[in-house]
Tab-separated table of C-alpha atoms in Angstrom:
chain	number	residue	atom	x	y	z
A	677	MET	CA	40.598	70.576	71.188
A	678	ALA	CA	44.179	71.337	72.153
A	679	ALA	CA	45.157	70.834	75.791
A	680	ASN	CA	45.365	73.844	78.087
A	681	ILE	CA	48.712	75.560	78.309
A	682	PHE	CA	49.658	76.544	81.821
A	683	SER	CA	52.386	79.117	82.366
A	684	GLU	CA	54.081	80.864	85.254
A	685	LYS	CA	57.005	83.149	85.975
A	686	HIS	CA	60.169	82.300	87.845
A	687	GLN	CA	63.425	84.053	88.637
A	688	ILE	CA	66.603	81.974	88.869
A	689	LEU	CA	67.780	81.734	92.492
A	690	PHE	CA	71.449	81.390	93.440
A	691	TYR	CA	70.957	77.882	94.782
A	692	GLU	CA	69.559	76.740	91.451
A	693	THR	CA	72.917	77.518	89.808
A	694	ASP	CA	76.412	76.095	90.063
A	695	ARG	CA	79.773	77.859	89.980
A	696	THR	CA	79.309	78.596	86.265
A	697	ARG	CA	76.376	80.820	87.400
A	698	ARG	CA	74.052	78.786	85.180
A	699	VAL	CA	71.159	76.599	86.286
A	700	THR	CA	72.161	72.951	86.798
A	701	PRO	CA	70.390	70.438	84.507
A	702	GLY	CA	68.600	68.909	87.511
A	703	MET	CA	67.365	72.298	88.681
A	704	LEU	CA	66.215	73.104	85.148
A	705	VAL	CA	63.941	70.050	85.279
A	706	ASN	CA	62.713	71.093	88.733
A	707	ILE	CA	61.876	74.549	87.388
A	708	LEU	CA	60.003	73.070	84.410
A	709	MET	CA	58.056	70.767	86.728
A	710	LEU	CA	56.926	73.795	88.778
A	711	ALA	CA	54.445	74.456	85.995
A	712	SER	CA	52.937	70.954	85.985
A	713	GLN	CA	52.709	70.913	89.789
A	714	ASP	CA	50.975	74.280	89.832
A	715	GLN	CA	48.675	73.347	86.955
A	716	SER	CA	47.624	70.236	88.907
A	717	ASP	CA	47.026	72.274	92.039
A	718	GLU	CA	44.971	74.835	90.130
A	719	LEU	CA	42.790	72.031	88.743
A	720	GLY	CA	42.313	70.616	92.234
A	721	LEU	CA	44.320	67.516	91.303
A	722	THR	CA	46.896	68.039	94.038
A	723	SER	CA	49.495	65.364	94.717
A	724	GLN	CA	47.852	64.937	98.133
A	725	LYS	CA	44.571	64.053	96.447
A	726	ILE	CA	46.328	61.572	94.128
A	727	HIS	CA	48.240	60.022	97.046
A	728	ALA	CA	45.018	59.721	99.059
A	729	GLN	CA	43.886	57.291	96.338
A	730	ASP	CA	47.131	55.333	96.798
A	731	LEU	CA	48.346	56.587	93.444
A	732	GLY	CA	51.294	58.660	92.338
A	733	TRP	CA	52.472	60.194	89.050
A	734	VAL	CA	55.817	58.755	88.022
A	735	VAL	CA	58.083	59.904	85.183
A	736	THR	CA	59.333	57.147	82.876
A	737	GLN	CA	61.158	59.327	80.340
A	738	HIS	CA	62.316	62.901	79.784
A	739	LEU	CA	63.703	64.225	76.534
A	740	LEU	CA	65.223	67.578	77.457
A	741	THR	CA	66.639	69.900	74.814
A	742	ILE	CA	68.524	73.003	75.895
A	743	GLU	CA	69.214	76.058	73.786
A	744	ARG	CA	70.766	77.995	76.639
A	745	LEU	CA	70.835	77.378	80.391
A	746	PRO	CA	69.372	80.409	82.175
A	747	GLN	CA	71.689	82.400	84.389
A	748	LEU	CA	71.585	83.558	87.988
A	749	LYS	CA	68.760	86.111	88.519
A	750	GLU	CA	67.389	85.691	84.994
A	751	LYS	CA	63.616	85.996	84.728
A	752	VAL	CA	62.026	83.111	82.868
A	753	ILE	CA	58.582	81.834	81.903
A	754	VAL	CA	57.741	78.158	82.338
A	755	LYS	CA	54.994	76.611	80.222
A	756	THR	CA	53.463	73.169	80.121
A	757	GLN	CA	50.776	71.265	78.269
A	758	ALA	CA	49.504	67.737	78.972
A	759	THR	CA	49.241	66.932	75.274
A	760	ALA	CA	47.897	63.381	75.048
A	761	TYR	CA	47.208	60.178	76.930
A	762	ASN	CA	46.256	56.551	76.394
A	763	HIS	CA	45.308	53.813	78.859
A	764	TYR	CA	48.661	53.812	80.611
A	765	PHE	CA	50.793	56.719	79.396
A	766	CYS	CA	50.427	60.473	79.652
A	767	TYR	CA	52.541	62.787	77.532
A	768	ARG	CA	53.455	66.292	78.543
A	769	ASP	CA	55.478	69.103	76.963
A	770	PHE	CA	57.368	71.799	78.792
A	771	TRP	CA	59.024	75.004	77.596
A	772	LEU	CA	61.246	77.543	79.236
A	773	GLU	CA	61.312	80.999	77.691
A	774	ASP	CA	63.315	84.104	78.418
A	775	GLN	CA	61.832	87.578	78.827
A	776	THR	CA	61.735	88.136	75.063
A	777	GLY	CA	59.823	84.907	74.425
A	778	GLU	CA	62.871	83.062	73.103
A	779	VAL	CA	62.793	79.354	73.946
A	780	LEU	CA	65.669	78.386	76.257
A	781	ALA	CA	64.690	74.748	76.765
A	782	LYS	CA	62.052	72.211	75.835
A	783	MET	CA	61.148	68.919	77.459
A	784	HIS	CA	58.888	66.087	76.385
A	785	SER	CA	58.003	63.743	79.244
A	786	THR	CA	56.134	60.496	79.725
A	787	PHE	CA	54.231	59.914	82.954
A	788	ILE	CA	52.503	56.842	84.311
A	789	LEU	CA	50.249	56.399	87.331
A	790	MET	CA	51.700	54.060	89.923
A	791	ASP	CA	49.686	52.049	92.432
A	792	GLN	CA	51.564	52.938	95.623
A	793	GLU	CA	50.690	49.665	97.322
A	794	LYS	CA	51.540	47.231	94.507
A	795	ARG	CA	54.317	49.478	93.103
A	796	LYS	CA	52.863	48.765	89.663
A	797	ILE	CA	51.597	50.806	86.730
A	798	THR	CA	47.832	51.316	86.763
A	799	LYS	CA	45.262	52.521	84.209
A	800	VAL	CA	44.786	56.286	84.118
A	801	PRO	CA	41.233	57.153	85.286
A	802	THR	CA	39.674	59.740	82.974
A	803	GLU	CA	38.843	62.045	85.878
A	804	LEU	CA	42.548	62.429	86.676
A	805	ILE	CA	43.566	63.459	83.162
A	806	ALA	CA	40.528	65.013	81.430
A	807	PRO	CA	40.717	68.287	83.420
A	808	TYR	CA	44.050	69.100	81.730
A	809	GLY	CA	42.291	69.113	78.340
A	810	SER	CA	44.602	66.263	77.345
A	811	GLU	CA	43.531	64.321	74.230
A	812	TYR	CA	42.910	60.593	74.332
A	813	THR	CA	44.818	58.614	71.734
A	814	PRO	CA	44.983	54.826	71.466
A	815	LYS	CA	48.508	55.228	70.090
A	816	VAL	CA	51.500	54.543	72.336
A	817	GLU	CA	54.264	56.997	71.510
A	818	ARG	CA	57.655	55.709	70.479
A	819	VAL	CA	60.079	58.255	71.863
A	820	ALA	CA	63.619	57.271	70.869
A	821	GLU	CA	65.252	55.485	73.801
A	822	PRO	CA	68.774	56.243	74.952
A	823	GLU	CA	71.213	53.724	73.460
A	824	LYS	CA	72.067	50.694	75.567
A	825	PHE	CA	75.060	51.244	77.813
A	826	ASN	CA	78.084	49.306	76.650
A	827	LEU	CA	79.931	48.181	79.765
A	828	GLU	CA	83.109	47.543	77.781
A	829	LYS	CA	83.239	51.225	76.935
A	830	MET	CA	82.786	52.437	80.520
A	831	ALA	CA	85.252	55.247	81.248
A	832	ALA	CA	84.233	56.183	84.802
A	833	SER	CA	81.813	55.205	87.528
A	834	LYS	CA	80.880	56.837	90.824
A	835	ASP	CA	78.867	55.561	93.758
A	836	TYR	CA	76.191	57.475	95.668
A	837	ARG	CA	74.186	56.459	98.704
A	838	VAL	CA	70.532	57.532	98.423
A	839	ARG	CA	69.803	60.197	101.035
A	840	PHE	CA	66.702	60.999	103.004
A	841	MET	CA	66.170	64.192	100.991
A	842	ASP	CA	66.377	62.348	97.635
A	843	ILE	CA	63.091	60.560	98.357
A	844	ASP	CA	59.778	62.069	97.264
A	845	ALA	CA	56.145	61.446	98.204
A	846	ASN	CA	56.194	58.299	96.011
A	847	GLN	CA	58.720	56.820	98.486
A	848	HIS	CA	61.430	56.539	95.850
A	849	VAL	CA	64.183	58.731	94.472
A	850	ASN	CA	62.692	61.676	92.626
A	851	ASN	CA	63.438	61.618	88.888
A	852	VAL	CA	65.315	64.906	89.121
A	853	HIS	CA	68.044	63.557	91.423
A	854	TYR	CA	69.229	61.195	88.664
A	855	PHE	CA	70.394	64.246	86.717
A	856	ASP	CA	72.998	65.031	89.403
A	857	TRP	CA	74.254	61.424	89.334
A	858	ILE	CA	74.405	61.481	85.519
A	859	VAL	CA	76.215	64.821	85.259
A	860	ASP	CA	78.602	64.212	88.173
A	861	ALA	CA	79.905	60.966	86.584
A	862	LEU	CA	81.783	63.172	84.114
A	863	SER	CA	85.060	64.896	85.003
A	864	GLU	CA	85.243	68.433	86.361
A	865	GLU	CA	87.345	69.456	83.367
A	866	PHE	CA	84.721	68.159	80.929
A	867	LEU	CA	81.856	69.849	82.789
A	868	ILE	CA	83.590	73.217	82.920
A	869	ASN	CA	84.412	73.122	79.212
A	870	HIS	CA	81.095	71.893	77.837
A	871	GLN	CA	77.474	72.985	77.753
A	872	ILE	CA	74.765	70.383	78.008
A	873	LYS	CA	72.443	70.490	74.982
A	874	GLN	CA	70.265	67.409	75.301
A	875	VAL	CA	69.402	64.699	77.820
A	876	ASN	CA	67.334	61.654	76.968
A	877	VAL	CA	66.680	59.809	80.205
A	878	ARG	CA	64.676	56.626	80.577
A	879	TYR	CA	63.719	55.422	84.059
A	880	LYS	CA	63.521	51.639	84.348
A	881	ARG	CA	63.308	50.698	88.031
A	882	GLU	CA	62.639	52.570	91.237
A	883	VAL	CA	65.528	53.438	93.549
A	884	HIS	CA	64.892	53.487	97.308
A	885	TYR	CA	66.224	55.101	100.455
A	886	GLY	CA	69.630	53.870	101.568
A	887	GLU	CA	70.439	52.006	98.347
A	888	LEU	CA	73.882	52.332	96.803
A	889	VAL	CA	73.690	53.697	93.299
A	890	THR	CA	76.450	53.462	90.696
A	891	SER	CA	76.530	56.083	87.954
A	892	ARG	CA	78.432	54.879	84.878
A	893	VAL	CA	79.564	56.881	81.879
A	894	ASP	CA	81.563	56.123	78.745
A	895	GLN	CA	84.251	58.243	77.082
A	896	PRO	CA	82.665	61.322	75.448
A	897	LEU	CA	82.400	60.592	71.737
A	898	THR	CA	83.111	63.618	69.559
A	899	VAL	CA	80.744	64.010	66.641
A	900	LYS	CA	82.915	64.271	63.513
A	901	ASP	CA	83.709	67.821	62.357
A	902	SER	CA	81.645	69.398	65.101
A	903	LYS	CA	81.869	70.828	68.604
A	904	MET	CA	79.407	68.245	69.864
A	905	SER	CA	80.061	65.143	71.952
A	906	ILE	CA	77.795	62.305	73.037
A	907	THR	CA	77.935	60.489	76.378
A	908	HIS	CA	76.046	57.381	77.427
A	909	HIS	CA	75.049	56.807	81.019
A	910	GLN	CA	73.697	54.045	83.171
A	911	ILE	CA	72.448	54.098	86.750
A	912	VAL	CA	72.785	50.712	88.403
A	913	VAL	CA	71.634	49.318	91.765
A	914	ASP	CA	72.750	45.777	92.673
A	915	GLN	CA	73.869	45.175	89.076
A	916	GLN	CA	70.377	46.000	87.818
A	917	GLU	CA	69.782	48.898	85.466
A	918	SER	CA	67.613	51.563	87.107
A	919	CYS	CA	68.041	54.199	84.466
A	920	ARG	CA	69.711	54.784	81.132
A	921	ALA	CA	70.559	58.142	79.597
A	922	GLN	CA	72.245	59.727	76.630
A	923	CYS	CA	73.539	63.302	76.632
A	924	LEU	CA	74.672	65.710	73.958
A	925	TRP	CA	77.295	68.333	74.829
A	926	GLU	CA	78.743	71.366	73.065
A	927	LYS	CA	82.293	72.487	73.625
A	928	ASN	CA	82.585	76.057	74.891
A	929	GLU	CA	83.416	78.766	72.361
A	930	ASN	CA	86.752	79.764	73.868
A	931	GLN	CA	88.180	76.230	73.750
B	1411	MET	CA	73.161	103.775	113.782
B	1412	ALA	CA	71.559	100.366	113.323
B	1413	ALA	CA	72.427	98.414	110.187
B	1414	ASN	CA	69.996	98.370	107.286
B	1415	ILE	CA	67.435	95.596	107.275
B	1416	PHE	CA	66.927	94.048	103.861
B	1417	SER	CA	63.822	91.996	103.212
B	1418	GLU	CA	62.236	90.087	100.348
B	1419	LYS	CA	59.377	87.737	99.645
B	1420	HIS	CA	59.601	84.088	98.694
B	1421	GLN	CA	57.161	81.265	98.105
B	1422	ILE	CA	58.210	77.719	99.010
B	1423	LEU	CA	58.783	75.639	95.853
B	1424	PHE	CA	58.215	71.872	95.746
B	1425	TYR	CA	61.909	71.141	95.269
B	1426	GLU	CA	62.754	73.025	98.457
B	1427	THR	CA	60.725	70.494	100.457
B	1428	ASP	CA	61.081	66.799	101.246
B	1429	ARG	CA	58.440	64.097	101.535
B	1430	THR	CA	57.174	65.657	104.781
B	1431	ARG	CA	56.168	68.666	102.574
B	1432	ARG	CA	58.328	70.903	104.758
B	1433	VAL	CA	61.431	72.796	103.695
B	1434	THR	CA	64.651	70.847	104.326
B	1435	PRO	CA	67.085	72.472	106.787
B	1436	GLY	CA	69.611	73.027	103.981
B	1437	MET	CA	67.029	74.709	101.787
B	1438	LEU	CA	65.941	76.868	104.719
B	1439	VAL	CA	69.482	78.228	104.927
B	1440	ASN	CA	69.533	78.766	101.158
B	1441	ILE	CA	66.286	80.723	101.403
B	1442	LEU	CA	67.643	82.871	104.249
B	1443	MET	CA	70.803	83.559	102.259
B	1444	LEU	CA	68.700	84.836	99.343
B	1445	ALA	CA	68.276	88.026	101.338
B	1446	SER	CA	71.995	88.580	101.951
B	1447	GLN	CA	72.831	87.827	98.312
B	1448	ASP	CA	70.200	90.258	97.085
B	1449	GLN	CA	71.184	92.905	99.615
B	1450	SER	CA	74.776	92.665	98.361
B	1451	ASP	CA	73.648	92.933	94.748
B	1452	GLU	CA	71.490	95.959	95.550
B	1453	LEU	CA	74.478	97.671	97.159
B	1454	GLY	CA	76.619	96.903	94.108
B	1455	LEU	CA	78.748	94.497	96.159
B	1456	THR	CA	78.034	91.520	93.909
B	1457	SER	CA	79.908	88.271	94.433
B	1458	GLN	CA	81.450	88.851	90.991
B	1459	LYS	CA	82.901	92.139	92.200
B	1460	ILE	CA	84.272	90.467	95.349
B	1461	HIS	CA	85.734	87.584	93.346
B	1462	ALA	CA	87.340	90.013	90.909
B	1463	GLN	CA	89.414	91.183	93.885
B	1464	ASP	CA	90.408	87.548	94.552
B	1465	LEU	CA	88.227	87.545	97.652
B	1466	GLY	CA	85.199	85.556	98.733
B	1467	TRP	CA	82.787	85.654	101.675
B	1468	VAL	CA	82.963	82.420	103.654
B	1469	VAL	CA	80.687	81.292	106.486
B	1470	THR	CA	82.468	80.035	109.600
B	1471	GLN	CA	79.401	79.496	111.807
B	1472	HIS	CA	75.606	79.409	111.647
B	1473	LEU	CA	73.334	79.262	114.668
B	1474	LEU	CA	69.941	78.411	113.212
B	1475	THR	CA	66.827	78.310	115.405
B	1476	ILE	CA	63.583	77.020	113.960
B	1477	GLU	CA	60.111	77.639	115.328
B	1478	ARG	CA	58.395	75.936	112.421
B	1479	LEU	CA	59.668	74.787	109.024
B	1480	PRO	CA	57.599	76.436	106.297
B	1481	GLN	CA	55.487	74.178	104.122
B	1482	LEU	CA	55.108	73.669	100.403
B	1483	LYS	CA	53.649	76.806	98.716
B	1484	GLU	CA	53.762	78.855	101.912
B	1485	LYS	CA	54.539	82.539	101.355
B	1486	VAL	CA	57.353	83.791	103.547
B	1487	ILE	CA	59.377	86.945	104.136
B	1488	VAL	CA	63.150	86.742	104.497
B	1489	LYS	CA	64.986	89.475	106.372
B	1490	THR	CA	68.645	90.096	107.048
B	1491	GLN	CA	70.843	92.614	108.782
B	1492	ALA	CA	74.663	92.788	108.774
B	1493	THR	CA	74.798	93.769	112.426
B	1494	ALA	CA	78.464	94.240	113.297
B	1495	TYR	CA	82.033	93.627	112.193
B	1496	ASN	CA	85.610	93.786	113.440
B	1497	HIS	CA	88.941	93.386	111.615
B	1498	TYR	CA	88.280	89.804	110.585
B	1499	PHE	CA	84.693	88.814	111.395
B	1500	CYS	CA	81.322	90.002	110.126
B	1501	TYR	CA	78.129	89.115	111.964
B	1502	ARG	CA	74.787	88.856	110.278
B	1503	ASP	CA	71.264	88.047	111.459
B	1504	PHE	CA	68.527	86.436	109.388
B	1505	TRP	CA	64.802	85.981	110.027
B	1506	LEU	CA	62.103	84.092	108.248
B	1507	GLU	CA	58.538	85.270	108.851
B	1508	ASP	CA	55.193	83.954	107.762
B	1509	GLN	CA	52.454	86.079	106.211
B	1510	THR	CA	51.232	87.261	109.625
B	1511	GLY	CA	54.709	88.422	110.683
B	1512	GLU	CA	55.281	85.461	112.990
B	1513	VAL	CA	58.943	84.419	113.119
B	1514	LEU	CA	59.448	80.895	111.703
B	1515	ALA	CA	63.236	80.813	111.961
B	1516	LYS	CA	66.209	82.906	112.986
B	1517	MET	CA	69.860	82.549	112.106
B	1518	HIS	CA	72.978	84.254	113.417
B	1519	SER	CA	75.978	83.786	111.128
B	1520	THR	CA	79.647	84.642	111.142
B	1521	PHE	CA	81.366	85.456	107.853
B	1522	ILE	CA	85.016	86.009	107.027
B	1523	LEU	CA	86.669	87.249	103.851
B	1524	MET	CA	88.940	84.674	102.260
B	1525	ASP	CA	91.870	85.452	100.021
B	1526	GLN	CA	91.111	83.095	97.116
B	1527	GLU	CA	94.763	82.694	96.164
B	1528	LYS	CA	96.252	82.034	99.609
B	1529	ARG	CA	93.061	80.303	100.893
B	1530	LYS	CA	93.503	82.369	104.079
B	1531	ILE	CA	91.410	84.785	106.098
B	1532	THR	CA	92.035	88.425	105.242
B	1533	LYS	CA	91.178	91.772	106.865
B	1534	VAL	CA	87.775	93.148	105.903
B	1535	PRO	CA	88.228	96.397	103.898
B	1536	THR	CA	85.819	99.077	105.146
B	1537	GLU	CA	84.446	99.666	101.643
B	1538	LEU	CA	83.148	96.096	101.493
B	1539	ILE	CA	81.224	96.286	104.767
B	1540	ALA	CA	80.315	99.926	105.436
B	1541	PRO	CA	77.576	100.027	102.752
B	1542	TYR	CA	75.522	97.538	104.800
B	1543	GLY	CA	75.365	100.045	107.674
B	1544	SER	CA	77.167	97.452	109.780
B	1545	GLU	CA	78.719	98.742	113.008
B	1546	TYR	CA	82.411	98.422	113.739
B	1547	THR	CA	83.209	96.801	117.070
B	1548	PRO	CA	86.658	95.815	118.302
B	1549	LYS	CA	84.982	92.952	120.154
B	1550	VAL	CA	85.174	89.404	118.782
B	1551	GLU	CA	81.902	87.608	119.463
B	1552	ARG	CA	81.906	84.387	121.422
B	1553	VAL	CA	79.083	82.381	119.918
B	1554	ALA	CA	78.794	79.073	121.782
B	1555	GLU	CA	80.550	76.362	119.753
B	1556	PRO	CA	79.006	72.951	119.141
B	1557	GLU	CA	80.367	70.453	121.657
B	1558	LYS	CA	83.365	68.390	120.608
B	1559	PHE	CA	82.392	65.144	118.893
B	1560	ASN	CA	83.119	62.133	121.075
B	1561	LEU	CA	84.239	59.343	118.748
B	1562	GLU	CA	83.499	56.729	121.407
B	1563	LYS	CA	79.841	57.721	121.285
B	1564	MET	CA	79.541	57.507	117.492
B	1565	ALA	CA	76.324	55.686	116.549
B	1566	ALA	CA	76.432	55.983	112.748
B	1567	SER	CA	78.579	57.328	109.955
B	1568	LYS	CA	77.955	57.758	106.250
B	1569	ASP	CA	80.301	58.603	103.395
B	1570	TYR	CA	79.658	61.085	100.592
B	1571	ARG	CA	81.777	61.954	97.591
B	1572	VAL	CA	81.787	65.712	96.889
B	1573	ARG	CA	79.998	66.372	93.597
B	1574	PHE	CA	80.523	68.979	90.927
B	1575	MET	CA	77.309	70.758	91.939
B	1576	ASP	CA	78.344	70.973	95.632
B	1577	ILE	CA	81.120	73.433	94.770
B	1578	ASP	CA	80.469	77.184	94.786
B	1579	ALA	CA	82.281	80.199	93.364
B	1580	ASN	CA	84.795	79.952	96.242
B	1581	GLN	CA	85.913	76.604	94.754
B	1582	HIS	CA	84.899	74.661	97.837
B	1583	VAL	CA	81.769	72.948	99.133
B	1584	ASN	CA	79.095	75.522	99.840
B	1585	ASN	CA	78.213	75.754	103.550
B	1586	VAL	CA	74.624	74.730	102.841
B	1587	HIS	CA	75.534	71.261	101.526
B	1588	TYR	CA	76.874	70.277	104.957
B	1589	PHE	CA	73.295	70.415	106.259
B	1590	ASP	CA	72.307	67.484	104.020
B	1591	TRP	CA	75.308	65.453	105.233
B	1592	ILE	CA	74.473	66.293	108.857
B	1593	VAL	CA	70.767	65.466	108.616
B	1594	ASP	CA	71.200	62.339	106.469
B	1595	ALA	CA	73.560	60.749	109.025
B	1596	LEU	CA	70.468	60.133	111.180
B	1597	SER	CA	68.073	57.252	110.535
B	1598	GLU	CA	64.962	57.595	108.374
B	1599	GLU	CA	62.804	56.635	111.360
B	1600	PHE	CA	64.339	59.397	113.503
B	1601	LEU	CA	63.952	62.024	110.761
B	1602	ILE	CA	60.309	61.183	110.127
B	1603	ASN	CA	59.445	61.335	113.812
B	1604	HIS	CA	61.320	64.493	114.797
B	1605	GLN	CA	61.331	68.158	113.912
B	1606	ILE	CA	64.608	70.007	113.806
B	1607	LYS	CA	64.605	72.969	116.198
B	1608	GLN	CA	68.197	74.174	116.266
B	1609	VAL	CA	71.463	73.683	114.397
B	1610	ASN	CA	74.761	75.111	115.580
B	1611	VAL	CA	77.291	74.458	112.863
B	1612	ARG	CA	80.933	75.480	112.940
B	1613	TYR	CA	83.003	75.205	109.756
B	1614	LYS	CA	86.663	74.417	110.394
B	1615	ARG	CA	88.322	73.456	107.120
B	1616	GLU	CA	87.363	73.724	103.460
B	1617	VAL	CA	86.161	70.639	101.604
B	1618	HIS	CA	87.019	70.304	97.906
B	1619	TYR	CA	85.712	68.662	94.767
B	1620	GLY	CA	86.062	64.878	94.667
B	1621	GLU	CA	86.975	64.491	98.350
B	1622	LEU	CA	85.378	61.724	100.369
B	1623	VAL	CA	83.466	63.124	103.327
B	1624	THR	CA	82.379	61.131	106.374
B	1625	SER	CA	79.382	62.378	108.333
B	1626	ARG	CA	79.359	61.067	111.903
B	1627	VAL	CA	76.588	61.265	114.463
B	1628	ASP	CA	76.117	60.009	118.003
B	1629	GLN	CA	73.031	58.425	119.572
B	1630	PRO	CA	70.289	61.065	120.043
B	1631	LEU	CA	70.349	62.067	123.690
B	1632	THR	CA	66.894	62.688	125.120
B	1633	VAL	CA	66.663	65.742	127.330
B	1634	LYS	CA	65.181	64.555	130.646
B	1635	ASP	CA	61.402	64.979	131.000
B	1636	SER	CA	61.055	66.574	127.602
B	1637	LYS	CA	60.324	65.813	123.959
B	1638	MET	CA	63.709	67.192	122.966
B	1639	SER	CA	66.803	65.306	121.877
B	1640	ILE	CA	70.339	66.456	121.151
B	1641	THR	CA	72.625	65.056	118.457
B	1642	HIS	CA	76.299	65.803	117.898
B	1643	HIS	CA	77.823	65.689	114.446
B	1644	GLN	CA	81.211	65.747	112.847
B	1645	ILE	CA	82.208	66.014	109.183
B	1646	VAL	CA	85.591	64.484	108.552
B	1647	VAL	CA	87.886	64.365	105.502
B	1648	ASP	CA	91.047	62.244	105.742
B	1649	GLN	CA	90.578	61.958	109.523
B	1650	GLN	CA	90.611	65.747	109.842
B	1651	GLU	CA	87.614	67.591	111.222
B	1652	SER	CA	86.066	69.865	108.583
B	1653	CYS	CA	82.958	70.761	110.481
B	1654	ARG	CA	81.285	70.175	113.827
B	1655	ALA	CA	77.609	70.569	114.587
B	1656	GLN	CA	75.050	70.136	117.327
B	1657	CYS	CA	71.333	69.776	116.669
B	1658	LEU	CA	68.231	69.985	118.812
B	1659	TRP	CA	65.172	67.945	117.829
B	1660	GLU	CA	61.579	67.776	119.002
B	1661	LYS	CA	59.586	64.569	118.868
B	1662	ASN	CA	56.401	64.852	116.816
B	1663	GLU	CA	53.133	65.376	118.694
B	1664	ASN	CA	51.513	62.108	117.664
B	1665	GLN	CA	54.378	59.944	118.956
């Protein structure tokens, strides 16, 4: 039996966009996650209920592929499906479609359940995943990981202090805020002249309130004979890797 | 003739809230501004049209009063009215209501038109303000300014680098992002134990991409025989004041 697909409508608000009038990558992930939050609420598996059991859903990886970033005021449809799970990992797909049904973005995400007290991964109880129609599989997925960050190739790094509003109900920085750190490490000139096409982000360690985060990026590597470039990213706290990411970019048409 | 009131519905999304499950002050202002943006679009006075004339609407002051911050998933109604204008200043009121019509928040804001080339205030052409039904008044309003920040009373300061996504179509930091800098200057313990009741924020100078911003705050001053405290804030770039604010807070019931 295939897992239930949950879908809902959304219209892009001005504060979900940047000066290019397109949704920011971080906001795109927020918008996609609306569907999983609302699916959970509809099934009575609210985050409050999960937290009352001293548990919390935590993202360990997103693979986001973007056909086109939706624009200010555009009406979109968000869809999600909790496809499969094993003892420790739950896999979920997301889609964003425009009014004509064309797919604007897709995301494949891995979630774990965290014991809020021990700050450790815990087995997924069937009653927290079965209602989604998710299929049990003993297989652990091997989603390609972002390449290791090569410090010798670092081209820029920026520091950010974790703010009060970056922290979510799991008492750590919400996975979405890393997208702003990743994107902002690149230069203004690069960001204005390129469209983001893919982000593979792998979360390694939690980041907490008040910590100083360093966002590192290498020189964009142009893919031979194409308009595409690749960037590698690393988020570091106290010299320890918190997150690693790899992005694919397309140069704008008029360049 | 009274100015037209524009209203629209909104439902609070999870990424508009923080771990207290209430809307953040910055997001509250974003939500209020939805109504003015949509009113402008409905009147054909889109920001694109304004920018095509090398102009941009810029906020110089917000006086935000909060009865209760709306919660996750709450359905609200946003209302706005461009009440009055003179040669250089436009005054606008905002309201946020819950489903029963109870007012959750009010905001009184002052806007100017900026010449994008000269980065200077410019006279408001009648054709850009008349469609709102706004009344001309030769009188310049005297909204109480936040008190001057006393550097000797500074209790904390935090630095923030302006990010790519902080910049709006006016090529400077959007007025809403200052709210995060203002709030985050306070301690986690204070923010968890207090509700924000009022913000008076006065914008003095533009802040640009890449600049290093310092957010200063003094020790919260408890109002005698009450649960209220006052904080004073200053946003500084290169030792120059960019913004000044004063906030009123209420201690939570269970404290």
